[in-house]
XYZ file of C-alpha atoms in Angstrom:
471
model
C 67.258 -31.351 -47.979
C 70.092 -31.592 -45.443
C 69.487 -30.654 -41.795
C 72.195 -27.966 -42.032
C 70.577 -26.344 -45.071
C 67.164 -26.441 -43.385
C 68.588 -24.663 -40.332
C 70.342 -22.072 -42.475
C 67.262 -21.308 -44.579
C 65.121 -20.955 -41.453
C 67.741 -18.673 -39.963
C 67.875 -16.528 -43.093
C 64.111 -16.129 -43.194
C 64.047 -14.960 -39.577
C 67.246 -12.909 -39.679
C 67.382 -11.578 -43.223
C 69.346 -8.392 -43.710
C 67.900 -5.154 -45.006
C 67.906 -5.259 -48.802
C 71.050 -3.858 -50.360
C 70.730 -1.289 -53.118
C 73.632 -1.649 -55.528
C 74.430 1.294 -57.756
C 76.602 1.379 -60.843
C 79.177 -1.216 -61.804
C 80.517 -3.785 -59.333
C 84.212 -3.906 -58.493
C 85.079 -6.709 -60.903
C 88.336 -7.377 -59.056
C 86.409 -8.400 -55.949
C 84.080 -10.955 -57.506
C 84.786 -14.312 -59.097
C 81.446 -14.080 -60.894
C 78.032 -12.625 -60.090
C 77.139 -13.088 -56.423
C 80.452 -14.785 -55.550
C 83.501 -13.175 -53.962
C 86.969 -13.914 -55.301
C 88.766 -15.367 -52.265
C 91.535 -17.823 -53.087
C 93.301 -20.347 -50.859
C 95.676 -23.248 -51.444
C 95.513 -26.830 -50.235
C 97.873 -29.755 -50.463
C 97.075 -32.853 -52.483
C 96.958 -34.801 -49.212
C 94.134 -32.595 -47.920
C 92.207 -33.054 -51.172
C 92.954 -36.710 -51.849
C 89.270 -37.602 -52.252
C 88.780 -34.834 -54.858
C 91.780 -36.045 -56.870
C 90.445 -39.610 -56.765
C 87.097 -38.316 -58.012
C 88.885 -36.677 -60.972
C 90.738 -39.931 -61.689
C 87.467 -41.882 -61.724
C 85.995 -39.332 -64.166
C 88.883 -39.906 -66.602
C 88.814 -43.698 -66.328
C 85.096 -43.812 -67.121
C 85.738 -42.074 -70.443
C 89.179 -43.136 -71.644
C 91.135 -46.370 -71.925
C 94.109 -45.436 -69.780
C 96.551 -47.397 -67.683
C 96.343 -47.259 -63.901
C 97.660 -43.971 -62.583
C 100.698 -44.316 -60.351
C 101.107 -43.042 -56.809
C 104.039 -41.006 -58.117
C 101.727 -39.113 -60.474
C 99.204 -38.539 -57.710
C 101.923 -37.100 -55.491
C 102.901 -34.631 -58.220
C 99.615 -32.833 -57.629
C 101.256 -30.811 -54.883
C 99.347 -27.533 -54.661
C 95.674 -27.126 -55.415
C 93.967 -23.780 -55.919
C 90.913 -23.686 -53.702
C 88.145 -21.111 -53.936
C 85.374 -21.053 -51.368
C 82.156 -19.944 -53.045
C 81.219 -17.160 -50.635
C 77.850 -15.665 -51.491
C 77.664 -11.860 -51.523
C 74.685 -9.566 -51.942
C 76.564 -6.281 -52.139
C 79.570 -7.720 -54.036
C 81.852 -6.224 -51.405
C 81.777 -8.693 -48.525
C 80.377 -12.149 -47.707
C 76.699 -12.372 -46.858
C 76.403 -13.438 -43.222
C 73.675 -15.348 -41.428
C 72.997 -15.884 -37.762
C 73.627 -19.521 -36.923
C 73.219 -20.393 -33.240
C 73.889 -16.820 -32.205
C 76.988 -16.371 -34.366
C 77.205 -14.450 -37.638
C 78.825 -16.693 -40.230
C 79.734 -16.064 -43.868
C 77.392 -17.996 -46.140
C 79.046 -20.194 -48.749
C 78.019 -22.664 -51.422
C 80.879 -25.109 -51.258
C 84.234 -24.894 -52.999
C 85.965 -24.943 -56.357
C 89.258 -26.837 -56.676
C 91.558 -26.281 -59.661
C 94.557 -28.519 -60.317
C 96.619 -30.339 -62.955
C 97.138 -34.086 -62.892
C 99.962 -35.846 -64.807
C 99.157 -39.316 -66.153
C 101.956 -41.572 -67.417
C 101.516 -44.710 -69.476
C 104.988 -45.908 -70.446
C 106.671 -43.119 -72.391
C 103.374 -41.378 -72.979
C 102.283 -38.559 -70.715
C 99.083 -36.551 -70.619
C 98.378 -33.553 -68.418
C 94.777 -33.311 -67.221
C 93.426 -29.996 -65.948
C 90.380 -29.959 -63.699
C 87.958 -27.671 -61.965
C 85.926 -29.635 -59.430
C 82.966 -28.054 -57.640
C 81.957 -29.456 -54.262
C 78.406 -28.799 -53.055
C 76.879 -29.904 -50.802
C 79.589 -31.398 -48.613
C 81.302 -34.454 -50.157
C 79.320 -34.120 -53.414
C 81.728 -33.433 -56.286
C 80.987 -32.181 -59.810
C 83.375 -31.823 -62.758
C 83.066 -28.295 -64.146
C 86.165 -28.371 -66.352
C 88.318 -31.153 -67.797
C 90.929 -30.479 -70.466
C 94.077 -32.373 -71.350
C 97.087 -32.393 -73.634
C 99.248 -35.348 -74.632
C 103.016 -34.956 -74.429
C 105.396 -36.933 -76.646
C 104.774 -39.371 -79.465
C 103.104 -42.723 -78.748
C 105.104 -45.910 -79.251
C 104.414 -47.916 -82.409
C 102.830 -50.736 -80.418
C 100.946 -48.390 -78.121
C 97.190 -48.037 -78.210
C 96.379 -44.305 -78.480
C 96.615 -42.811 -75.019
C 93.170 -41.284 -75.085
C 91.246 -44.062 -76.797
C 87.605 -43.220 -76.308
C 85.009 -45.425 -74.658
C 82.201 -44.560 -77.024
C 78.952 -46.442 -77.213
C 78.239 -48.315 -80.439
C 75.025 -46.478 -81.161
C 76.798 -43.134 -80.891
C 79.455 -44.230 -83.365
C 76.907 -45.623 -85.786
C 74.776 -42.507 -85.546
C 77.439 -40.413 -87.250
C 76.742 -39.913 -90.926
C 79.270 -38.484 -93.307
C 79.035 -34.708 -93.671
C 75.348 -34.357 -92.691
C 75.827 -30.595 -92.782
C 76.815 -30.288 -96.461
C 74.426 -27.756 -97.937
C 73.299 -27.863 -101.550
C 72.150 -24.266 -101.198
C 75.485 -22.842 -100.118
C 75.755 -19.229 -101.295
C 79.207 -17.630 -101.595
C 79.202 -14.120 -100.186
C 80.911 -11.319 -102.112
C 80.757 -9.192 -98.972
C 82.578 -11.795 -96.923
C 85.178 -12.339 -99.636
C 85.847 -8.621 -99.957
C 85.773 -7.950 -96.251
C 88.351 -10.498 -95.182
C 90.217 -11.139 -98.439
C 89.592 -14.844 -98.106
C 87.581 -17.034 -100.430
C 84.974 -19.284 -98.903
C 84.907 -22.797 -100.289
C 81.792 -24.756 -101.077
C 83.829 -27.964 -101.210
C 86.811 -28.765 -99.039
C 88.174 -31.698 -97.099
C 88.773 -32.181 -93.382
C 85.932 -29.883 -92.367
C 84.992 -29.400 -88.727
C 81.788 -28.018 -87.249
C 81.048 -25.445 -84.561
C 77.638 -25.273 -82.896
C 76.212 -22.557 -80.656
C 73.230 -23.588 -78.563
C 71.260 -21.946 -75.754
C 69.838 -24.992 -73.959
C 67.191 -23.186 -71.840
C 68.740 -24.270 -68.510
C 66.480 -26.642 -66.538
C 63.147 -25.184 -67.644
C 60.267 -27.283 -68.931
C 57.230 -26.309 -70.946
C 54.850 -27.305 -68.155
C 56.988 -25.882 -65.300
C 57.039 -29.413 -63.901
C 60.593 -30.233 -62.792
C 59.968 -33.929 -63.340
C 59.592 -33.242 -67.078
C 63.183 -32.037 -67.462
C 64.731 -35.493 -68.203
C 62.241 -35.950 -71.052
C 63.207 -32.588 -72.542
C 66.881 -33.410 -72.142
C 66.374 -36.551 -74.240
C 65.312 -34.262 -77.096
C 68.471 -32.218 -76.599
C 70.541 -35.395 -76.644
C 69.008 -36.396 -79.989
C 70.109 -33.082 -81.499
C 73.690 -33.501 -80.279
C 74.016 -37.176 -81.214
C 72.558 -36.549 -84.677
C 74.900 -33.663 -85.440
C 78.028 -34.694 -83.512
C 79.540 -31.198 -83.789
C 83.279 -30.995 -83.210
C 82.969 -27.922 -81.004
C 79.862 -26.849 -79.082
C 79.353 -23.544 -77.278
C 76.468 -23.758 -74.819
C 74.614 -20.971 -73.042
C 72.284 -21.209 -70.030
C 74.104 -24.160 -68.499
C 73.067 -24.636 -64.888
C 73.823 -26.243 -61.606
C 70.459 -26.159 -59.822
C 70.233 -27.902 -56.482
C 67.095 -30.006 -55.935
C 66.346 -29.856 -59.680
C 67.200 -31.943 -62.719
C 64.890 -34.790 -61.746
C 66.468 -38.215 -62.076
C 69.473 -36.716 -63.908
C 70.641 -34.680 -60.937
C 71.429 -30.970 -60.524
C 74.573 -30.575 -62.668
C 73.974 -29.940 -66.377
C 77.698 -30.169 -67.121
C 77.459 -33.823 -66.147
C 74.344 -34.297 -68.275
C 76.184 -32.853 -71.289
C 79.506 -34.603 -70.684
C 77.685 -37.935 -70.391
C 76.507 -37.373 -73.973
C 79.718 -35.838 -75.331
C 82.000 -38.386 -73.711
C 85.078 -37.867 -75.856
C 85.047 -34.074 -75.533
C 87.137 -31.795 -73.402
C 85.089 -29.095 -71.720
C 85.211 -25.837 -69.793
C 82.377 -24.349 -67.748
C 82.283 -20.670 -66.776
C 79.574 -19.793 -64.230
C 78.321 -16.234 -64.661
C 75.813 -15.670 -61.857
C 74.894 -17.290 -58.553
C 71.169 -16.775 -58.161
C 70.077 -14.666 -55.177
C 67.435 -17.259 -54.304
C 70.156 -19.842 -53.729
C 70.005 -18.943 -50.043
C 66.451 -20.310 -49.991
C 66.493 -22.988 -52.682
C 70.046 -24.294 -52.588
C 72.871 -23.444 -54.971
C 71.659 -22.256 -58.376
C 74.137 -20.844 -60.861
C 74.152 -20.380 -64.597
C 76.852 -19.807 -67.172
C 78.363 -20.784 -70.497
C 80.441 -23.758 -71.589
C 82.529 -25.017 -74.493
C 82.968 -28.693 -75.434
C 85.647 -29.679 -77.953
C 86.807 -32.873 -79.639
C 90.136 -31.135 -80.216
C 92.567 -30.472 -77.349
C 91.812 -27.350 -75.335
C 95.243 -25.884 -74.678
C 94.197 -22.749 -72.762
C 91.084 -21.000 -71.534
C 90.114 -17.729 -69.914
C 86.944 -16.070 -68.649
C 86.368 -12.352 -68.262
C 83.484 -10.476 -66.673
C 81.408 -8.200 -68.865
C 79.977 -4.783 -68.071
C 77.016 -4.607 -65.706
C 75.080 -1.591 -64.457
C 73.441 -2.682 -61.214
C 71.171 0.378 -61.293
C 69.486 -1.001 -64.426
C 66.659 -3.444 -63.676
C 67.308 -5.171 -67.029
C 70.905 -5.865 -66.019
C 70.568 -7.806 -62.776
C 72.720 -10.767 -63.789
C 76.460 -10.759 -64.306
C 77.534 -11.855 -67.794
C 80.829 -13.413 -68.853
C 82.728 -14.213 -72.018
C 84.513 -17.561 -72.175
C 87.550 -17.957 -74.443
C 89.101 -21.340 -75.197
C 92.031 -22.099 -77.472
C 91.800 -25.383 -79.317
C 94.620 -27.082 -81.172
C 93.399 -28.173 -84.588
C 95.578 -30.747 -86.406
C 95.600 -28.743 -89.673
C 94.955 -25.140 -88.635
C 96.851 -24.951 -85.360
C 95.439 -22.665 -82.679
C 91.792 -21.660 -83.191
C 90.142 -19.264 -80.727
C 86.568 -20.027 -79.678
C 84.631 -17.400 -77.705
C 81.105 -17.619 -76.380
C 78.826 -15.390 -74.338
C 75.222 -14.847 -73.301
C 74.704 -11.104 -73.375
C 72.510 -8.965 -71.134
C 68.865 -7.994 -71.604
C 70.030 -4.369 -71.305
C 70.887 -2.406 -74.473
C 73.485 -0.427 -72.534
C 75.216 -3.533 -71.205
C 75.195 -5.264 -74.604
C 76.854 -2.279 -76.252
C 79.527 -2.052 -73.572
C 80.030 -5.826 -73.678
C 80.593 -6.123 -77.423
C 83.246 -3.404 -77.213
C 84.934 -5.346 -74.399
C 84.824 -8.535 -76.444
C 86.215 -6.798 -79.528
C 89.098 -5.286 -77.572
C 89.875 -8.758 -76.254
C 89.730 -10.287 -79.744
C 92.222 -7.688 -81.028
C 94.832 -9.206 -78.726
C 94.419 -12.739 -80.091
C 96.433 -14.533 -82.747
C 94.964 -17.198 -84.971
C 91.439 -17.565 -86.373
C 88.617 -16.378 -84.105
C 85.110 -17.859 -83.921
C 82.740 -15.831 -81.725
C 79.463 -17.505 -80.769
C 76.539 -17.026 -78.468
C 73.083 -15.839 -77.565
C 73.496 -12.068 -77.837
C 69.887 -11.163 -76.919
C 69.929 -8.663 -79.788
C 68.575 -8.698 -83.327
C 70.790 -7.809 -86.306
C 69.511 -4.228 -86.638
C 70.500 -3.293 -83.074
C 73.553 -1.153 -82.442
C 75.525 -3.875 -80.632
C 75.201 -6.190 -83.633
C 75.844 -3.461 -86.176
C 79.047 -2.769 -84.271
C 80.137 -6.407 -84.448
C 79.304 -6.436 -88.164
C 81.585 -3.422 -88.692
C 78.726 -1.120 -89.737
C 78.785 1.252 -86.738
C 81.427 2.496 -84.310
C 81.116 2.317 -80.521
C 83.279 3.889 -77.820
C 85.836 4.910 -80.422
C 86.145 1.340 -81.739
C 85.188 -0.262 -85.036
C 85.521 -3.934 -85.859
C 87.232 -5.200 -88.974
C 87.254 -8.599 -90.637
C 84.647 -9.903 -88.185
C 81.911 -11.521 -90.247
C 78.371 -12.440 -89.187
C 78.364 -15.729 -91.071
C 74.618 -16.038 -91.475
C 74.181 -12.477 -92.758
C 77.130 -12.811 -95.125
C 76.094 -16.196 -96.488
C 72.310 -15.802 -96.623
C 71.680 -12.027 -96.643
C 68.057 -12.476 -97.766
C 67.205 -15.070 -95.112
C 65.954 -14.087 -91.658
C 67.507 -17.140 -90.004
C 65.268 -16.947 -86.930
C 66.486 -18.891 -83.886
C 63.941 -17.941 -81.182
C 61.286 -18.846 -79.770
C 60.633 -22.491 -80.614
C 58.809 -23.223 -77.350
C 56.185 -20.576 -78.094
C 55.707 -22.287 -81.434
C 56.605 -19.282 -83.569
C 60.112 -18.201 -84.534
C 60.358 -14.404 -84.399
C 63.976 -13.398 -83.816
C 67.567 -14.094 -84.804
C 69.553 -13.635 -81.602
C 72.012 -16.556 -81.815
C 75.161 -15.932 -83.840
C 78.439 -17.262 -85.145
C 81.004 -14.627 -86.115
C 84.334 -15.382 -87.765
C 87.613 -13.533 -88.123
C 90.422 -15.014 -90.186
C 93.176 -12.433 -90.436
C 95.721 -14.900 -89.083
C 95.565 -18.337 -90.676
C 94.049 -20.197 -93.595
C 90.782 -21.313 -92.007
C 87.890 -21.163 -94.460
C 84.163 -21.053 -93.830
C 82.251 -23.784 -95.668
C 78.618 -23.628 -94.593
C 76.225 -22.408 -91.919
C 72.801 -23.725 -90.911
C 70.061 -23.136 -88.378
C 68.879 -26.589 -87.345
C 65.214 -27.409 -87.519
C 63.269 -27.593 -84.282
C 62.557 -30.964 -82.684
C 58.989 -29.727 -82.262
C 56.915 -27.003 -80.691
C 56.070 -26.387 -77.069
C 56.616 -29.592 -75.055
C 58.370 -31.199 -78.043
C 61.021 -28.476 -78.203
C 64.513 -29.351 -76.996
C 65.038 -25.673 -76.128
C 63.462 -22.283 -76.716
C 66.414 -21.554 -79.039
C 67.474 -23.340 -82.209
C 71.127 -24.313 -82.550
C 73.282 -22.710 -85.241
C 76.018 -24.814 -86.867
C 78.868 -23.586 -89.060
C 81.468 -25.732 -90.789
C 85.059 -24.702 -91.493
C 87.980 -26.188 -93.345
């Protein structure tokens, strides 16, 4: 623990403010995410040279690229900087008394910028979000890129991947093909599209709540062993797109792997673009160091755009203490064009879930192209929030259409439980993949709940991953 953090924690303990009682919804325009104010600054590339170099080193570790030129580095002129100011009342920064002076408490910075990279006539634009905490410690939260122009005939593909041999060899052809695929009359009628049991060029989408940095024994040192089980799941399946929930940065945790789970995941999924959306900075961060949790999407296809929006929260409800978000990424598929991937981890509160699914639906209505909605919704199929998404019930004057719960449509007689594998008994289906295909020719091929790696200490997570294939 740094001397500065020790001083701050001691100061907080001796000078802690009177607890703040928050009532009703927060002012979403004032917060970046739960517990963090939205205060934006700008910096020049010169001021952030070390952060840009860190981003360059991240790219070079994963892709066979030429050396980046000084000209390209100079084109990173303006960087969006956000200081992660902690707030308890979600109105103003939380202040602590340091050496007799009240100072706003922050957990480092976020830097967002785009970096051009030229190799001959080939150009790629790399987009980054870099988190810095503690001082001089950088973490890649988001890295996406697009290639501009056609490669020369004698040019090695610009983004040739540095993949380990065992990872390449571990891929088996179409491991997800199901001999028990059941075409759904409901799905066919509902969306006027015919599902195919056999089709070429299929791609897979996985949703997976990875149980943050928990361990079965509550021993932090056991986390790397559990993460090895998670790695086996990902390497065995090699999904093309993965939506993760409960992804954490947890200072002083992570054992030998370190505190940043986005790094743990990107070290496995080395040829994937990724976006991380923190949802909540934990209140105990002021004692234990920065702890935040959110959702993420990894994609083997280019991520051309992404957006995060805050979901409803009633701070008066004890079941709704944490801010929730929905992350939307647009991927560019070589056959299907733009495909919209959304993921969320919904509240423990019935009220918040119902408000949130209406928000998500209203957002989906503004999208063009196929939509795949994924996540841990903390609700079973019979609950109102899920019946709304399935188009069975109306909420707030809204009713969904052509949004299919793929498991329910494909295997209506199967419970498809996804939780709780750590307890050793699966009791609930709360992890979902929904699909809407009004715009486009994307077809659903198959959906599976993957078997557990084991019970209790042998479980990779308390949730099972769900994988759907499309073509």
